[in-house]
Tab-separated table of C-alpha atoms and ligand atoms in Angstrom:
chain	number	residue	atom	x	y	z
A	28	MET	CA	0.012	0.336	0.132
A	29	VAL	CA	1.795	3.007	-1.231
A	30	VAL	CA	1.104	6.910	-0.153
A	31	ASP	CA	2.565	8.905	-2.775
A	32	ALA	CA	2.435	12.352	-0.780
A	33	VAL	CA	1.289	13.757	2.036
A	34	ARG	CA	-2.870	13.085	1.953
A	35	ALA	CA	-2.901	11.481	-1.216
A	36	ARG	CA	-5.101	8.286	-1.526
A	37	PRO	CA	-3.313	4.967	-0.583
A	38	GLU	CA	-2.991	2.837	-3.671
A	39	VAL	CA	-2.328	-1.096	-3.475
A	40	ARG	CA	0.150	-1.569	-6.378
A	41	GLU	CA	3.374	-4.181	-6.963
A	42	VAL	CA	6.723	-2.536	-5.764
A	43	PRO	CA	10.145	-4.022	-5.645
A	44	ASP	CA	10.737	-6.163	-2.768
A	45	PRO	CA	12.772	-4.697	0.437
A	46	VAL	CA	16.652	-6.078	0.666
A	47	ALA	CA	17.765	-7.085	4.482
A	48	PRO	CA	20.010	-4.429	5.843
A	49	ASP	CA	23.458	-5.380	7.480
A	50	ALA	CA	22.255	-7.199	11.152
A	51	GLY	CA	18.557	-6.888	9.909
A	52	VAL	CA	16.091	-9.194	8.229
A	53	VAL	CA	13.468	-9.454	5.651
A	54	VAL	CA	10.059	-10.401	7.329
A	55	GLU	CA	7.010	-11.972	5.146
A	56	VAL	CA	4.163	-10.077	6.925
A	57	VAL	CA	1.140	-12.691	8.005
A	58	SER	CA	-0.758	-9.971	10.098
A	59	THR	CA	-0.458	-6.172	10.608
A	60	GLY	CA	-2.822	-3.488	12.361
A	61	LEU	CA	-3.842	-0.269	11.236
A	62	CYS	CA	-3.987	2.319	13.995
A	63	ARG	CA	-4.009	6.136	14.483
A	64	SER	CA	-0.436	6.552	14.022
A	65	ASP	CA	-0.666	5.422	10.312
A	66	TRP	CA	-3.148	8.489	10.059
A	67	HIS	CA	-0.714	10.871	11.475
A	68	ALA	CA	1.907	9.628	9.184
A	69	TRP	CA	-0.654	10.068	6.069
A	70	ALA	CA	-1.696	13.504	7.411
A	71	GLY	CA	1.771	14.870	7.398
A	72	HIS	CA	2.548	14.749	11.092
A	73	ASP	CA	5.540	13.230	10.971
A	74	ASP	CA	8.652	13.653	8.746
A	75	ILE	CA	8.139	11.029	6.340
A	76	ALA	CA	9.891	10.484	2.949
A	77	PHE	CA	7.212	10.106	0.156
A	78	PRO	CA	6.324	7.809	-1.788
A	79	HIS	CA	5.394	5.509	1.758
A	80	VAL	CA	4.514	2.454	2.714
A	81	PRO	CA	2.824	2.858	5.990
A	82	GLY	CA	2.449	-0.297	8.948
A	83	HIS	CA	4.180	-0.863	12.026
A	84	GLU	CA	2.490	-3.563	14.153
A	85	LEU	CA	2.994	-6.459	12.454
A	86	ALA	CA	4.096	-10.178	12.826
A	87	GLY	CA	5.030	-12.850	10.515
A	88	VAL	CA	8.004	-15.059	9.409
A	89	VAL	CA	11.669	-14.307	8.689
A	90	ARG	CA	12.830	-14.974	5.104
A	91	GLU	CA	15.888	-13.449	4.587
A	92	VAL	CA	18.870	-12.621	6.960
A	93	GLY	CA	21.207	-9.768	6.599
A	94	ARG	CA	25.038	-10.079	7.352
A	95	GLY	CA	25.928	-10.020	11.172
A	96	VAL	CA	22.619	-11.324	12.180
A	97	GLU	CA	23.665	-14.009	15.194
A	98	ARG	CA	20.288	-14.817	16.633
A	99	TRP	CA	17.679	-15.302	13.740
A	100	GLN	CA	17.200	-17.316	10.901
A	101	VAL	CA	14.898	-17.915	7.635
A	102	GLY	CA	11.748	-19.902	9.080
A	103	ASP	CA	11.614	-17.953	12.523
A	104	ARG	CA	8.114	-16.606	13.677
A	105	VAL	CA	8.530	-12.932	15.064
A	106	THR	CA	7.149	-9.913	16.027
A	107	VAL	CA	8.822	-6.831	16.805
A	108	PRO	CA	8.220	-3.398	18.626
A	109	PHE	CA	7.015	-0.492	16.855
A	110	VAL	CA	10.531	1.348	18.173
A	111	CYS	CA	13.341	-0.402	16.992
A	112	GLY	CA	16.653	0.698	18.821
A	113	CYS	CA	20.065	0.765	16.912
A	114	GLY	CA	21.188	-1.754	19.363
A	115	ARG	CA	24.552	-0.005	20.085
A	116	CYS	CA	23.569	3.182	21.874
A	117	GLU	CA	23.506	3.515	26.060
A	118	TRP	CA	19.733	3.527	25.943
A	119	CYS	CA	19.488	0.127	23.922
A	120	ARG	CA	21.975	-1.818	25.879
A	121	SER	CA	20.535	-0.822	29.017
A	122	GLY	CA	17.239	-2.415	27.625
A	123	GLN	CA	15.556	1.262	27.074
A	124	ALA	CA	15.202	0.954	23.233
A	125	GLN	CA	11.874	2.494	22.970
A	126	VAL	CA	14.034	5.967	23.650
A	127	CYS	CA	16.701	5.017	21.189
A	128	PRO	CA	17.861	8.326	19.794
A	129	ASP	CA	18.709	6.795	16.521
A	130	GLN	CA	15.779	4.579	16.785
A	131	GLN	CA	14.203	3.148	13.201
A	132	GLN	CA	10.277	2.902	13.053
A	133	PRO	CA	8.886	0.626	9.997
A	134	GLY	CA	6.014	2.635	8.748
A	135	PHE	CA	7.645	5.795	9.603
A	136	THR	CA	11.371	6.188	9.129
A	137	HIS	CA	11.241	3.526	6.276
A	138	TRP	CA	8.975	1.488	4.457
A	139	GLY	CA	6.539	-0.302	6.813
A	140	SER	CA	4.190	-3.519	6.839
A	141	PHE	CA	1.427	-2.690	4.578
A	142	ALA	CA	3.346	-4.981	2.170
A	143	GLU	CA	3.919	-8.671	1.791
A	144	TYR	CA	7.521	-8.023	3.030
A	145	VAL	CA	9.012	-5.617	5.236
A	146	ALA	CA	12.823	-4.334	6.063
A	147	LEU	CA	13.434	-4.724	10.008
A	148	HIS	CA	16.978	-3.268	11.303
A	149	ALA	CA	18.835	-4.377	14.008
A	150	ALA	CA	17.376	-7.439	14.559
A	151	ASP	CA	19.256	-9.059	17.543
A	152	THR	CA	18.125	-5.996	19.450
A	153	ASN	CA	14.468	-5.924	18.287
A	154	LEU	CA	13.062	-9.060	17.082
A	155	VAL	CA	11.041	-11.031	19.251
A	156	ALA	CA	10.295	-14.581	18.653
A	157	LEU	CA	6.732	-16.311	19.019
A	158	PRO	CA	5.995	-19.274	20.896
A	159	ASP	CA	4.152	-21.561	18.685
A	160	SER	CA	0.740	-20.896	20.999
A	161	LEU	CA	0.724	-17.261	19.931
A	162	GLY	CA	-0.789	-16.295	16.627
A	163	PHE	CA	0.078	-14.218	14.410
A	164	ALA	CA	-3.002	-11.691	14.610
A	165	ALA	CA	-2.614	-11.963	18.610
A	166	ALA	CA	1.199	-11.257	18.319
A	167	ALA	CA	0.699	-7.917	15.935
A	168	ALA	CA	-2.085	-6.462	18.366
A	169	LEU	CA	0.946	-7.000	20.943
A	170	GLY	CA	3.425	-4.958	18.855
A	171	CYS	CA	1.671	-1.322	19.110
A	172	ARG	CA	-1.458	-0.964	21.374
A	173	PHE	CA	-0.894	-3.929	23.651
A	174	ALA	CA	2.733	-3.376	24.229
A	175	THR	CA	2.174	0.493	24.651
A	176	ALA	CA	-0.975	-0.531	27.385
A	177	HIS	CA	1.218	-2.499	29.108
A	178	ARG	CA	4.297	-0.183	29.202
A	179	ALA	CA	1.883	2.736	30.400
A	180	LEU	CA	-0.094	0.818	32.886
A	181	ALA	CA	2.198	-1.435	34.415
A	182	ALA	CA	5.961	0.377	34.095
A	183	ARG	CA	5.056	3.974	34.037
A	184	ALA	CA	2.064	4.602	36.360
A	185	ARG	CA	2.748	1.516	38.356
A	186	VAL	CA	-0.805	0.432	38.721
A	187	VAL	CA	-1.501	-1.776	41.612
A	188	GLU	CA	-4.488	-4.136	42.769
A	189	GLY	CA	-7.836	-2.586	43.544
A	190	GLU	CA	-6.808	1.264	42.107
A	191	TRP	CA	-9.194	2.813	39.662
A	192	VAL	CA	-7.944	3.506	36.016
A	193	THR	CA	-9.821	5.853	33.776
A	194	VAL	CA	-9.267	5.195	30.380
A	195	VAL	CA	-10.442	8.057	28.271
A	196	GLY	CA	-10.770	6.547	24.383
A	197	VAL	CA	-11.524	2.786	24.121
A	198	GLY	CA	-9.849	2.042	20.555
A	199	GLY	CA	-7.135	-0.060	19.850
A	200	VAL	CA	-4.980	1.397	22.858
A	201	GLY	CA	-7.742	2.334	25.194
A	202	LEU	CA	-9.375	-1.326	24.748
A	203	SER	CA	-5.674	-2.727	25.465
A	204	CYS	CA	-5.318	-0.450	28.613
A	205	VAL	CA	-8.997	-1.631	29.822
A	206	MET	CA	-7.923	-5.380	29.331
A	207	ILE	CA	-4.193	-4.821	31.293
A	208	ALA	CA	-5.771	-2.592	33.942
A	209	ARG	CA	-8.279	-5.458	34.691
A	210	ALA	CA	-5.013	-8.209	34.418
A	211	LEU	CA	-3.527	-5.806	37.103
A	212	GLY	CA	-6.520	-6.010	38.962
A	213	ALA	CA	-7.363	-2.424	38.991
A	214	ARG	CA	-10.986	-1.374	38.440
A	215	VAL	CA	-12.004	0.526	34.932
A	216	VAL	CA	-13.715	3.561	34.025
A	217	ALA	CA	-14.178	3.816	29.918
A	218	VAL	CA	-14.903	7.108	28.417
A	219	ASP	CA	-15.573	7.393	24.821
A	220	ARG	CA	-17.990	8.941	22.270
A	221	ASN	CA	-18.827	6.038	20.603
A	222	PRO	CA	-21.291	3.642	22.068
A	223	GLU	CA	-20.140	0.626	20.434
A	224	ALA	CA	-16.730	1.330	21.872
A	225	LEU	CA	-17.878	1.472	25.099
A	226	SER	CA	-19.644	-1.984	24.371
A	227	ALA	CA	-16.423	-3.507	23.903
A	228	ALA	CA	-14.830	-2.126	26.872
A	229	ALA	CA	-17.712	-3.321	28.976
A	230	ALA	CA	-17.272	-6.754	27.368
A	231	LEU	CA	-13.346	-6.886	28.078
A	232	GLY	CA	-14.151	-5.936	31.902
A	233	ALA	CA	-14.686	-2.346	32.281
A	234	ASP	CA	-16.486	-1.602	35.344
A	235	HIS	CA	-17.999	1.879	34.344
A	236	THR	CA	-18.736	2.998	31.036
A	237	LEU	CA	-19.330	6.996	30.237
A	238	LEU	CA	-20.650	8.404	26.725
A	239	ALA	CA	-18.902	11.505	26.316
A	240	ASN	CA	-20.416	13.799	23.223
A	241	GLY	CA	-18.355	16.804	24.257
A	242	THR	CA	-21.258	18.608	25.503
A	243	ASP	CA	-23.787	17.294	27.725
A	244	LEU	CA	-21.329	15.004	30.122
A	245	ASP	CA	-18.939	16.542	32.771
A	246	VAL	CA	-16.384	13.739	32.386
A	247	PRO	CA	-14.393	14.561	35.559
A	248	ALA	CA	-17.436	15.109	38.108
A	249	ALA	CA	-18.791	11.907	36.545
A	250	VAL	CA	-15.563	9.954	37.241
A	251	ALA	CA	-15.542	11.548	40.615
A	252	ASP	CA	-18.489	10.032	41.236
A	253	LEU	CA	-17.883	6.627	40.264
A	254	THR	CA	-14.787	6.452	41.986
A	255	ASP	CA	-15.420	7.997	45.327
A	256	GLY	CA	-13.104	11.283	44.220
A	257	GLY	CA	-11.762	10.356	41.402
A	258	SER	CA	-8.952	7.762	39.782
A	259	HIS	CA	-5.775	6.869	40.815
A	260	VAL	CA	-4.754	6.859	37.270
A	261	ALA	CA	-5.747	8.292	34.192
A	262	VAL	CA	-4.998	7.446	30.615
A	263	ASP	CA	-5.436	9.843	27.663
A	264	ALA	CA	-5.415	6.992	24.574
A	265	VAL	CA	-7.043	9.521	21.965
A	266	GLY	CA	-4.681	12.600	22.435
A	267	SER	CA	-6.651	16.100	22.085
A	268	GLU	CA	-6.640	19.050	24.276
A	269	GLN	CA	-9.999	17.820	25.740
A	270	THR	CA	-9.146	14.063	26.405
A	271	CYS	CA	-6.126	14.967	27.706
A	272	ALA	CA	-8.131	17.370	30.310
A	273	ASP	CA	-10.876	15.113	30.928
A	274	ALA	CA	-7.920	12.687	31.826
A	275	VAL	CA	-6.032	14.722	34.037
A	276	LEU	CA	-9.059	16.301	35.720
A	277	SER	CA	-10.659	12.957	36.806
A	278	LEU	CA	-7.747	12.017	39.060
A	279	ARG	CA	-7.811	12.164	42.735
A	280	ARG	CA	-5.332	13.898	44.722
A	281	ARG	CA	-1.404	12.349	43.956
A	282	GLY	CA	-3.147	10.418	40.765
A	283	ARG	CA	-0.926	9.715	37.848
A	284	HIS	CA	-1.798	10.830	34.391
A	285	VAL	CA	-0.079	8.969	31.294
A	286	GLN	CA	-0.220	10.638	28.129
A	287	VAL	CA	-0.578	7.571	25.183
A	288	GLY	CA	-2.415	9.104	22.491
A	289	LEU	CA	-0.084	11.498	20.338
A	290	LEU	CA	-0.247	15.304	20.282
A	291	PRO	CA	1.546	16.242	17.068
A	292	PRO	CA	3.349	19.661	17.162
A	293	VAL	CA	1.383	20.612	14.314
A	294	ASP	CA	-1.936	20.927	16.357
A	295	GLY	CA	-0.365	23.572	18.614
A	296	HIS	CA	0.531	22.725	22.024
A	297	PRO	CA	-2.371	21.435	24.314
A	298	ARG	CA	-3.544	23.631	27.113
A	299	VAL	CA	-3.037	20.983	30.323
A	300	PRO	CA	-4.784	22.076	33.606
A	301	MET	CA	-1.349	22.670	35.295
A	302	ALA	CA	-3.090	24.507	37.962
A	303	ARG	CA	-4.567	20.963	39.244
A	304	VAL	CA	-1.282	18.849	38.429
A	305	ILE	CA	0.167	21.680	40.926
A	306	ALA	CA	-2.461	21.547	43.690
A	307	TRP	CA	-3.505	17.815	43.996
A	308	GLU	CA	0.488	17.020	43.232
A	309	LEU	CA	-0.329	15.022	40.184
A	310	ASP	CA	2.156	13.066	38.108
A	311	LEU	CA	2.215	13.696	34.353
A	312	LEU	CA	3.872	10.653	32.414
A	313	GLY	CA	4.769	9.968	29.071
A	314	SER	CA	4.891	6.284	27.553
A	315	HIS	CA	6.577	5.552	24.468
A	316	GLY	CA	6.133	1.768	23.147
A	317	MET	CA	7.884	-0.946	24.962
A	318	ALA	CA	11.339	-2.411	24.285
A	319	ALA	CA	12.174	-6.010	22.705
A	320	ARG	CA	13.505	-6.929	26.008
A	321	ASP	CA	10.695	-6.525	28.160
A	322	TYR	CA	8.004	-8.849	25.893
A	323	PRO	CA	8.971	-12.086	27.372
A	324	ALA	CA	6.885	-11.183	30.297
A	325	LEU	CA	3.970	-9.874	28.269
A	326	VAL	CA	4.249	-12.967	25.793
A	327	ARG	CA	4.180	-15.307	29.238
A	328	LEU	CA	0.983	-13.500	30.140
A	329	VAL	CA	-0.586	-13.871	27.040
A	330	GLU	CA	0.532	-17.809	27.275
A	331	GLN	CA	-1.207	-18.145	30.477
A	332	GLY	CA	-4.099	-16.552	29.508
A	333	VAL	CA	-3.972	-13.933	31.880
A	334	LEU	CA	-4.237	-11.562	29.166
A	335	ALA	CA	-5.700	-12.053	25.632
A	336	PRO	CA	-4.699	-9.677	22.971
A	337	GLN	CA	-6.906	-11.418	19.991
A	338	ARG	CA	-9.713	-11.037	22.100
A	339	PRO	CA	-10.852	-7.575	20.152
A	340	VAL	CA	-9.648	-8.736	16.415
A	341	GLU	CA	-12.842	-8.774	14.600
A	342	ARG	CA	-11.993	-9.758	11.137
A	343	THR	CA	-9.240	-10.031	8.681
A	344	VAL	CA	-8.845	-8.089	5.601
A	345	GLY	CA	-6.281	-7.467	2.576
A	346	LEU	CA	-4.915	-4.146	1.869
A	347	ASP	CA	-7.662	-3.169	-0.395
A	348	GLU	CA	-9.927	-2.308	2.519
A	349	PRO	CA	-7.202	-0.154	4.786
A	350	ALA	CA	-6.263	1.778	2.015
A	351	LEU	CA	-9.833	3.328	1.897
A	352	LEU	CA	-9.927	3.188	5.441
A	353	LEU	CA	-7.009	5.137	6.115
A	354	PRO	CA	-7.898	8.772	5.000
A	355	GLY	CA	-10.492	8.998	7.556
A	356	PHE	CA	-9.211	6.619	10.361
A	357	ASP	CA	-8.922	10.068	12.447
A	358	THR	CA	-12.618	10.153	12.781
A	359	ALA	CA	-13.465	6.446	12.433
A	360	THR	CA	-15.910	4.776	14.891
A	361	VAL	CA	-14.092	1.351	14.785
A	362	ALA	CA	-15.214	-0.467	17.928
A	363	CYS	CA	-12.937	-3.487	17.365
A	364	MET	CA	-9.689	-4.409	15.661
A	365	THR	CA	-9.424	-5.193	11.820
A	366	MET	CA	-6.234	-6.939	11.126
A	367	ILE	CA	-4.838	-7.114	7.880
A	368	ASP	CA	-3.077	-9.973	5.993
A	369	PRO	CA	-1.457	-8.208	3.008
A	370	ARG	CA	-1.422	-11.953	1.362
A	371	LEU	CA	-5.074	-11.913	0.713
B	6	ZN	ZN1	0.242	1.473	16.336
B	7	ZN	ZN1	20.122	2.806	20.455
């Protein structure tokens, strides 16, 4: 799926196969997901070289191994974080590749996974082996939204059993946050403008759902009522001034806010209610993907059945339908996940 210029209509057509870079591999894509970050790239919010192939959450089979790769062979079933570290810097060496200054992101810094084949860099640092029990669609869901949700709630906000977690926006990453929060023993309030998304959140374990259409409902007041004074942790899984403020103002005193939804600078800097942050000693946390080193613990939770990333996957389609969907994805009301198999 090729995008020839900012906001151009995506086109499905033949392009040359990628070649494995030194220390990298080429993976045949079996499953890949469409997410809001792809829309940001399409809309010109990232520094993208066009023509471009989007797609950054993927799982598949290694088909070519470049020079210097030690851990991987043709035929290995793998997935990869959407942030791929360089493998050499101090951050990568300490297992924090998600903030590598020389990071590569398939579908952003180079051609991504909305294709039959994708090149991946620094394979020994970034690839994650899939156990036979983990399907490709579930693994692709881990790569972006699920890993992001896990890092945001477990590693950054340090959610503990019995706490209230408010998730504003229950699309792909928001639904993952609902599932992770439940798996951590938290109680969940899900907020969205889409009733179908809220039904999905309830089915995945949200204790309460709030329909926010931007006018009628005072979200922070409603959350305070439901949680006896506000939630311990709030996530903005959308990325807008309104959803960020709703999340921050839904917190109780000394609560922790995690910003997961992207707030690209082109939209201007969002106004954040900092007076409340100061007076109530709130913590504001950023979260950016999850490094390959942290995957085994997450994969084990999936194997044990504690987490089920495949549950929101509704159906699998080829490349034609997402090519039509991408331009409108910022306003799409997609309640569950559609996964892409480029071979269809
Ligand atoms: Zn994504
Ligand atoms: Zn690095």
